[in-house]
């Protein structure tokens, strides 16, 4: 089973996903974000860590990252994984930042990958979230939240939403564990 934590930068995705993975022996943490150094790769790791530039190398990186993502999605059939982000996040980002080439790549790669079994969507007041990291504007934060919700609903993905501007990380963790325990007990 793949449980994914989604949310704009500053909502506490990494903290929550790591904390949940530490709490459950049968729940392994995986990072699907854009920070190549934070990712674990089963295949092509030497090439992916090499930071080679050029259009062909960038294209190959996208293909190799897709192959690695596919590996972890397949692994989730055998074990329980909790991911910090997932390919949905990349697709939504290309819509917000109007990146047509990457949008097409991520749109079609999502058609080849299964959806997560469950999404924990972290949201909240965009202004408060912005002040936590100041990486993307509050408008972009709001757009991310709206587009995540649209994607989750249109793809009938089971999910829960937690407002991290109303709840502390401990309270967010407690709310998430209720969902996690229910999911793990169902399997």
PDB file of C-alpha atoms in Angstrom:
ATOM      1  CA  UNK A   1       0.000   0.000   0.000  1.00  0.00           C
ATOM      2  CA  UNK A   2       1.234   3.493  -0.855  1.00  0.00           C
ATOM      3  CA  UNK A   3       0.173   6.317   1.438  1.00  0.00           C
ATOM      4  CA  UNK A   4       1.219   9.730   0.139  1.00  0.00           C
ATOM      5  CA  UNK A   5       1.567  12.985   2.053  1.00  0.00           C
ATOM      6  CA  UNK A   6       0.831  15.930  -0.245  1.00  0.00           C
ATOM      7  CA  UNK A   7       0.726  19.660   0.399  1.00  0.00           C
ATOM      8  CA  UNK A   8       2.454  22.877  -0.588  1.00  0.00           C
ATOM      9  CA  UNK A   9       5.925  23.705   0.744  1.00  0.00           C
ATOM     10  CA  UNK A  10       5.711  24.613   4.417  1.00  0.00           C
ATOM     11  CA  UNK A  11       2.813  22.364   5.422  1.00  0.00           C
ATOM     12  CA  UNK A  12       5.000  19.753   7.147  1.00  0.00           C
ATOM     13  CA  UNK A  13       4.991  16.884   4.630  1.00  0.00           C
ATOM     14  CA  UNK A  14       8.515  15.680   5.288  1.00  0.00           C
ATOM     15  CA  UNK A  15       8.206  15.975   9.054  1.00  0.00           C
ATOM     16  CA  UNK A  16       4.908  14.079   9.105  1.00  0.00           C
ATOM     17  CA  UNK A  17       5.952  11.339   6.669  1.00  0.00           C
ATOM     18  CA  UNK A  18       9.226  10.704   8.530  1.00  0.00           C
ATOM     19  CA  UNK A  19       7.496  10.706  11.901  1.00  0.00           C
ATOM     20  CA  UNK A  20       4.898   8.192  10.691  1.00  0.00           C
ATOM     21  CA  UNK A  21       7.556   5.938   9.150  1.00  0.00           C
ATOM     22  CA  UNK A  22       9.484   5.967  12.430  1.00  0.00           C
ATOM     23  CA  UNK A  23       6.353   5.080  14.411  1.00  0.00           C
ATOM     24  CA  UNK A  24       5.380   2.036  12.346  1.00  0.00           C
ATOM     25  CA  UNK A  25       7.808  -0.813  11.743  1.00  0.00           C
ATOM     26  CA  UNK A  26       5.896  -1.909   8.648  1.00  0.00           C
ATOM     27  CA  UNK A  27       5.787   1.542   7.026  1.00  0.00           C
ATOM     28  CA  UNK A  28       8.821   2.546   4.931  1.00  0.00           C
ATOM     29  CA  UNK A  29       9.545   6.195   4.033  1.00  0.00           C
ATOM     30  CA  UNK A  30      10.142   7.193   0.409  1.00  0.00           C
ATOM     31  CA  UNK A  31      10.691  10.664  -1.061  1.00  0.00           C
ATOM     32  CA  UNK A  32       9.288  11.445  -4.521  1.00  0.00           C
ATOM     33  CA  UNK A  33      10.164  15.145  -4.641  1.00  0.00           C
ATOM     34  CA  UNK A  34      12.439  17.159  -6.912  1.00  0.00           C
ATOM     35  CA  UNK A  35      15.465  17.174  -4.603  1.00  0.00           C
ATOM     36  CA  UNK A  36      17.549  14.493  -6.332  1.00  0.00           C
ATOM     37  CA  UNK A  37      19.939  14.158  -3.372  1.00  0.00           C
ATOM     38  CA  UNK A  38      17.039  13.265  -1.026  1.00  0.00           C
ATOM     39  CA  UNK A  39      15.709  10.482  -3.245  1.00  0.00           C
ATOM     40  CA  UNK A  40      16.586   6.793  -3.159  1.00  0.00           C
ATOM     41  CA  UNK A  41      17.078   5.236  -6.562  1.00  0.00           C
ATOM     42  CA  UNK A  42      16.947   1.541  -7.343  1.00  0.00           C
ATOM     43  CA  UNK A  43      18.207   2.057 -10.889  1.00  0.00           C
ATOM     44  CA  UNK A  44      20.523   4.554 -12.646  1.00  0.00           C
ATOM     45  CA  UNK A  45      21.576   6.216  -9.394  1.00  0.00           C
ATOM     46  CA  UNK A  46      25.075   7.103 -10.591  1.00  0.00           C
ATOM     47  CA  UNK A  47      23.657   8.905 -13.637  1.00  0.00           C
ATOM     48  CA  UNK A  48      20.891  10.619 -11.649  1.00  0.00           C
ATOM     49  CA  UNK A  49      23.261  11.903  -8.966  1.00  0.00           C
ATOM     50  CA  UNK A  50      25.768  13.088 -11.597  1.00  0.00           C
ATOM     51  CA  UNK A  51      23.962  16.404 -12.302  1.00  0.00           C
ATOM     52  CA  UNK A  52      24.797  16.279 -16.013  1.00  0.00           C
ATOM     53  CA  UNK A  53      23.317  19.106 -18.058  1.00  0.00           C
ATOM     54  CA  UNK A  54      22.062  19.290 -21.622  1.00  0.00           C
ATOM     55  CA  UNK A  55      18.665  18.516 -23.122  1.00  0.00           C
ATOM     56  CA  UNK A  56      19.357  14.824 -23.746  1.00  0.00           C
ATOM     57  CA  UNK A  57      20.635  14.305 -20.194  1.00  0.00           C
ATOM     58  CA  UNK A  58      17.637  16.130 -18.742  1.00  0.00           C
ATOM     59  CA  UNK A  59      15.294  13.982 -20.829  1.00  0.00           C
ATOM     60  CA  UNK A  60      17.120  10.832 -19.688  1.00  0.00           C
ATOM     61  CA  UNK A  61      16.832  11.962 -16.069  1.00  0.00           C
ATOM     62  CA  UNK A  62      13.054  12.258 -16.457  1.00  0.00           C
ATOM     63  CA  UNK A  63      12.856   8.773 -17.955  1.00  0.00           C
ATOM     64  CA  UNK A  64      15.135   7.240 -15.302  1.00  0.00           C
ATOM     65  CA  UNK A  65      13.267   8.943 -12.459  1.00  0.00           C
ATOM     66  CA  UNK A  66       9.998   7.626 -13.928  1.00  0.00           C
ATOM     67  CA  UNK A  67      11.453   4.083 -13.983  1.00  0.00           C
ATOM     68  CA  UNK A  68      12.475   4.447 -10.332  1.00  0.00           C
ATOM     69  CA  UNK A  69       9.052   5.820  -9.397  1.00  0.00           C
ATOM     70  CA  UNK A  70       7.464   2.845 -11.128  1.00  0.00           C
ATOM     71  CA  UNK A  71       9.701   0.514  -9.107  1.00  0.00           C
ATOM     72  CA  UNK A  72       8.481   2.044  -5.826  1.00  0.00           C
ATOM     73  CA  UNK A  73       4.845   1.976  -6.912  1.00  0.00           C
ATOM     74  CA  UNK A  74       5.257  -1.736  -7.650  1.00  0.00           C
ATOM     75  CA  UNK A  75       7.058  -2.261  -4.354  1.00  0.00           C
ATOM     76  CA  UNK A  76       3.999  -0.771  -2.629  1.00  0.00           C
ATOM     77  CA  UNK A  77       2.055  -3.842  -3.765  1.00  0.00           C
ATOM     78  CA  UNK A  78       4.242  -5.956  -1.467  1.00  0.00           C
ATOM     79  CA  UNK A  79       4.988  -3.602   1.441  1.00  0.00           C
ATOM     80  CA  UNK A  80       3.585  -0.488   3.042  1.00  0.00           C
ATOM     81  CA  UNK A  81       5.223   2.763   1.946  1.00  0.00           C
ATOM     82  CA  UNK A  82       4.611   6.329   3.021  1.00  0.00           C
ATOM     83  CA  UNK A  83       5.792   8.916   0.553  1.00  0.00           C
ATOM     84  CA  UNK A  84       6.697  12.541   0.943  1.00  0.00           C
ATOM     85  CA  UNK A  85       5.173  13.874  -2.270  1.00  0.00           C
ATOM     86  CA  UNK A  86       4.478  11.769  -5.369  1.00  0.00           C
ATOM     87  CA  UNK A  87       4.265  12.310  -9.138  1.00  0.00           C
ATOM     88  CA  UNK A  88       0.913  14.109  -8.644  1.00  0.00           C
ATOM     89  CA  UNK A  89       2.906  16.910  -7.023  1.00  0.00           C
ATOM     90  CA  UNK A  90       5.123  17.359 -10.087  1.00  0.00           C
ATOM     91  CA  UNK A  91       2.112  17.454 -12.397  1.00  0.00           C
ATOM     92  CA  UNK A  92       0.319  20.062 -10.278  1.00  0.00           C
ATOM     93  CA  UNK A  93       3.494  22.164 -10.146  1.00  0.00           C
ATOM     94  CA  UNK A  94       3.711  22.251 -13.944  1.00  0.00           C
ATOM     95  CA  UNK A  95       0.164  23.615 -14.115  1.00  0.00           C
ATOM     96  CA  UNK A  96       0.854  26.350 -11.577  1.00  0.00           C
ATOM     97  CA  UNK A  97       4.154  27.400 -13.127  1.00  0.00           C
ATOM     98  CA  UNK A  98       2.907  26.953 -16.715  1.00  0.00           C
ATOM     99  CA  UNK A  99       5.644  24.567 -17.839  1.00  0.00           C
ATOM    100  CA  UNK A 100       4.092  22.974 -20.945  1.00  0.00           C
ATOM    101  CA  UNK A 101       6.810  20.420 -21.758  1.00  0.00           C
ATOM    102  CA  UNK A 102       7.079  19.058 -18.237  1.00  0.00           C
ATOM    103  CA  UNK A 103       3.296  19.185 -17.913  1.00  0.00           C
ATOM    104  CA  UNK A 104       2.900  16.825 -20.864  1.00  0.00           C
ATOM    105  CA  UNK A 105       5.558  14.475 -19.533  1.00  0.00           C
ATOM    106  CA  UNK A 106       4.039  14.329 -16.033  1.00  0.00           C
ATOM    107  CA  UNK A 107       0.468  14.132 -17.338  1.00  0.00           C
ATOM    108  CA  UNK A 108       1.288  11.054 -19.403  1.00  0.00           C
ATOM    109  CA  UNK A 109       3.535   9.485 -16.788  1.00  0.00           C
ATOM    110  CA  UNK A 110       0.628   9.711 -14.314  1.00  0.00           C
ATOM    111  CA  UNK A 111      -1.444   7.674 -16.751  1.00  0.00           C
ATOM    112  CA  UNK A 112       1.189   4.919 -16.576  1.00  0.00           C
ATOM    113  CA  UNK A 113       1.576   4.973 -12.792  1.00  0.00           C
ATOM    114  CA  UNK A 114      -1.113   3.798 -10.397  1.00  0.00           C
ATOM    115  CA  UNK A 115      -2.535   6.365  -8.000  1.00  0.00           C
ATOM    116  CA  UNK A 116      -1.561   6.209  -4.332  1.00  0.00           C
ATOM    117  CA  UNK A 117      -3.859   4.063  -2.220  1.00  0.00           C
ATOM    118  CA  UNK A 118      -4.419   6.959   0.176  1.00  0.00           C
ATOM    119  CA  UNK A 119      -3.461  10.644   0.304  1.00  0.00           C
ATOM    120  CA  UNK A 120      -2.987  12.726   3.423  1.00  0.00           C
ATOM    121  CA  UNK A 121      -3.413  16.281   2.117  1.00  0.00           C
ATOM    122  CA  UNK A 122      -1.877  18.951   4.326  1.00  0.00           C
ATOM    123  CA  UNK A 123      -3.377  22.389   3.851  1.00  0.00           C
ATOM    124  CA  UNK A 124      -4.164  25.578   5.740  1.00  0.00           C
ATOM    125  CA  UNK A 125      -4.161  29.346   5.540  1.00  0.00           C
ATOM    126  CA  UNK A 126      -1.882  30.206   2.572  1.00  0.00           C
ATOM    127  CA  UNK A 127      -0.476  33.309   4.295  1.00  0.00           C
ATOM    128  CA  UNK A 128       0.543  31.338   7.391  1.00  0.00           C
ATOM    129  CA  UNK A 129       2.059  28.561   5.256  1.00  0.00           C
ATOM    130  CA  UNK A 130       3.956  31.141   3.175  1.00  0.00           C
ATOM    131  CA  UNK A 131       5.554  32.638   6.288  1.00  0.00           C
ATOM    132  CA  UNK A 132       6.956  29.236   7.309  1.00  0.00           C
ATOM    133  CA  UNK A 133       9.331  28.900   4.341  1.00  0.00           C
ATOM    134  CA  UNK A 134       8.771  31.827   1.985  1.00  0.00           C
ATOM    135  CA  UNK A 135       9.558  29.596  -1.011  1.00  0.00           C
ATOM    136  CA  UNK A 136       6.400  30.063  -3.078  1.00  0.00           C
ATOM    137  CA  UNK A 137       3.766  32.799  -2.953  1.00  0.00           C
ATOM    138  CA  UNK A 138       0.568  32.457  -0.960  1.00  0.00           C
ATOM    139  CA  UNK A 139      -1.329  32.491  -4.287  1.00  0.00           C
ATOM    140  CA  UNK A 140       0.715  29.511  -5.503  1.00  0.00           C
ATOM    141  CA  UNK A 141       0.077  27.761  -2.178  1.00  0.00           C
ATOM    142  CA  UNK A 142      -3.659  28.296  -2.595  1.00  0.00           C
ATOM    143  CA  UNK A 143      -3.487  27.025  -6.186  1.00  0.00           C
ATOM    144  CA  UNK A 144      -1.566  23.913  -5.115  1.00  0.00           C
ATOM    145  CA  UNK A 145      -4.204  23.065  -2.491  1.00  0.00           C
ATOM    146  CA  UNK A 146      -7.076  23.591  -4.955  1.00  0.00           C
ATOM    147  CA  UNK A 147      -5.415  21.536  -7.709  1.00  0.00           C
ATOM    148  CA  UNK A 148      -4.535  18.692  -5.319  1.00  0.00           C
ATOM    149  CA  UNK A 149      -8.183  18.519  -4.261  1.00  0.00           C
ATOM    150  CA  UNK A 150      -9.377  18.526  -7.874  1.00  0.00           C
ATOM    151  CA  UNK A 151      -6.930  15.761  -8.832  1.00  0.00           C
ATOM    152  CA  UNK A 152      -7.795  13.625  -5.802  1.00  0.00           C
ATOM    153  CA  UNK A 153     -11.528  13.974  -6.387  1.00  0.00           C
ATOM    154  CA  UNK A 154     -11.433  13.464 -10.165  1.00  0.00           C
ATOM    155  CA  UNK A 155      -9.334  10.306  -9.724  1.00  0.00           C
ATOM    156  CA  UNK A 156     -11.423   8.953  -6.818  1.00  0.00           C
ATOM    157  CA  UNK A 157      -8.407   8.636  -4.512  1.00  0.00           C
ATOM    158  CA  UNK A 158      -9.201   7.937  -0.856  1.00  0.00           C
ATOM    159  CA  UNK A 159      -7.911  10.810   1.236  1.00  0.00           C
ATOM    160  CA  UNK A 160      -8.107  12.951   4.335  1.00  0.00           C
ATOM    161  CA  UNK A 161      -7.262  16.622   4.739  1.00  0.00           C
ATOM    162  CA  UNK A 162      -5.497  18.127   7.752  1.00  0.00           C
ATOM    163  CA  UNK A 163      -5.149  21.882   8.301  1.00  0.00           C
ATOM    164  CA  UNK A 164      -1.613  22.333   9.614  1.00  0.00           C
ATOM    165  CA  UNK A 165      -2.237  26.007  10.378  1.00  0.00           C
ATOM    166  CA  UNK A 166      -4.866  24.990  12.941  1.00  0.00           C
ATOM    167  CA  UNK A 167      -3.072  21.939  14.360  1.00  0.00           C
ATOM    168  CA  UNK A 168       0.440  21.544  15.724  1.00  0.00           C
ATOM    169  CA  UNK A 169       2.718  18.876  14.257  1.00  0.00           C
ATOM    170  CA  UNK A 170       1.840  16.644  17.225  1.00  0.00           C
ATOM    171  CA  UNK A 171      -1.900  17.094  16.622  1.00  0.00           C
ATOM    172  CA  UNK A 172      -1.416  16.586  12.881  1.00  0.00           C
ATOM    173  CA  UNK A 173       0.520  13.403  13.639  1.00  0.00           C
ATOM    174  CA  UNK A 174      -2.241  12.173  15.974  1.00  0.00           C
ATOM    175  CA  UNK A 175      -4.916  12.792  13.320  1.00  0.00           C
ATOM    176  CA  UNK A 176      -2.807  11.059  10.671  1.00  0.00           C
ATOM    177  CA  UNK A 177      -2.138   8.028  12.885  1.00  0.00           C
ATOM    178  CA  UNK A 178      -5.872   7.418  13.237  1.00  0.00           C
ATOM    179  CA  UNK A 179      -6.091   7.124   9.434  1.00  0.00           C
ATOM    180  CA  UNK A 180      -2.872   5.097   9.145  1.00  0.00           C
ATOM    181  CA  UNK A 181      -3.953   2.562  11.759  1.00  0.00           C
ATOM    182  CA  UNK A 182      -7.313   2.108  10.043  1.00  0.00           C
ATOM    183  CA  UNK A 183      -5.602   1.605   6.674  1.00  0.00           C
ATOM    184  CA  UNK A 184      -3.005  -0.830   8.016  1.00  0.00           C
ATOM    185  CA  UNK A 185      -5.670  -2.840   9.852  1.00  0.00           C
ATOM    186  CA  UNK A 186      -7.753  -3.129   6.663  1.00  0.00           C
ATOM    187  CA  UNK A 187      -4.853  -4.766   4.812  1.00  0.00           C
TER     188      UNK A 187
END
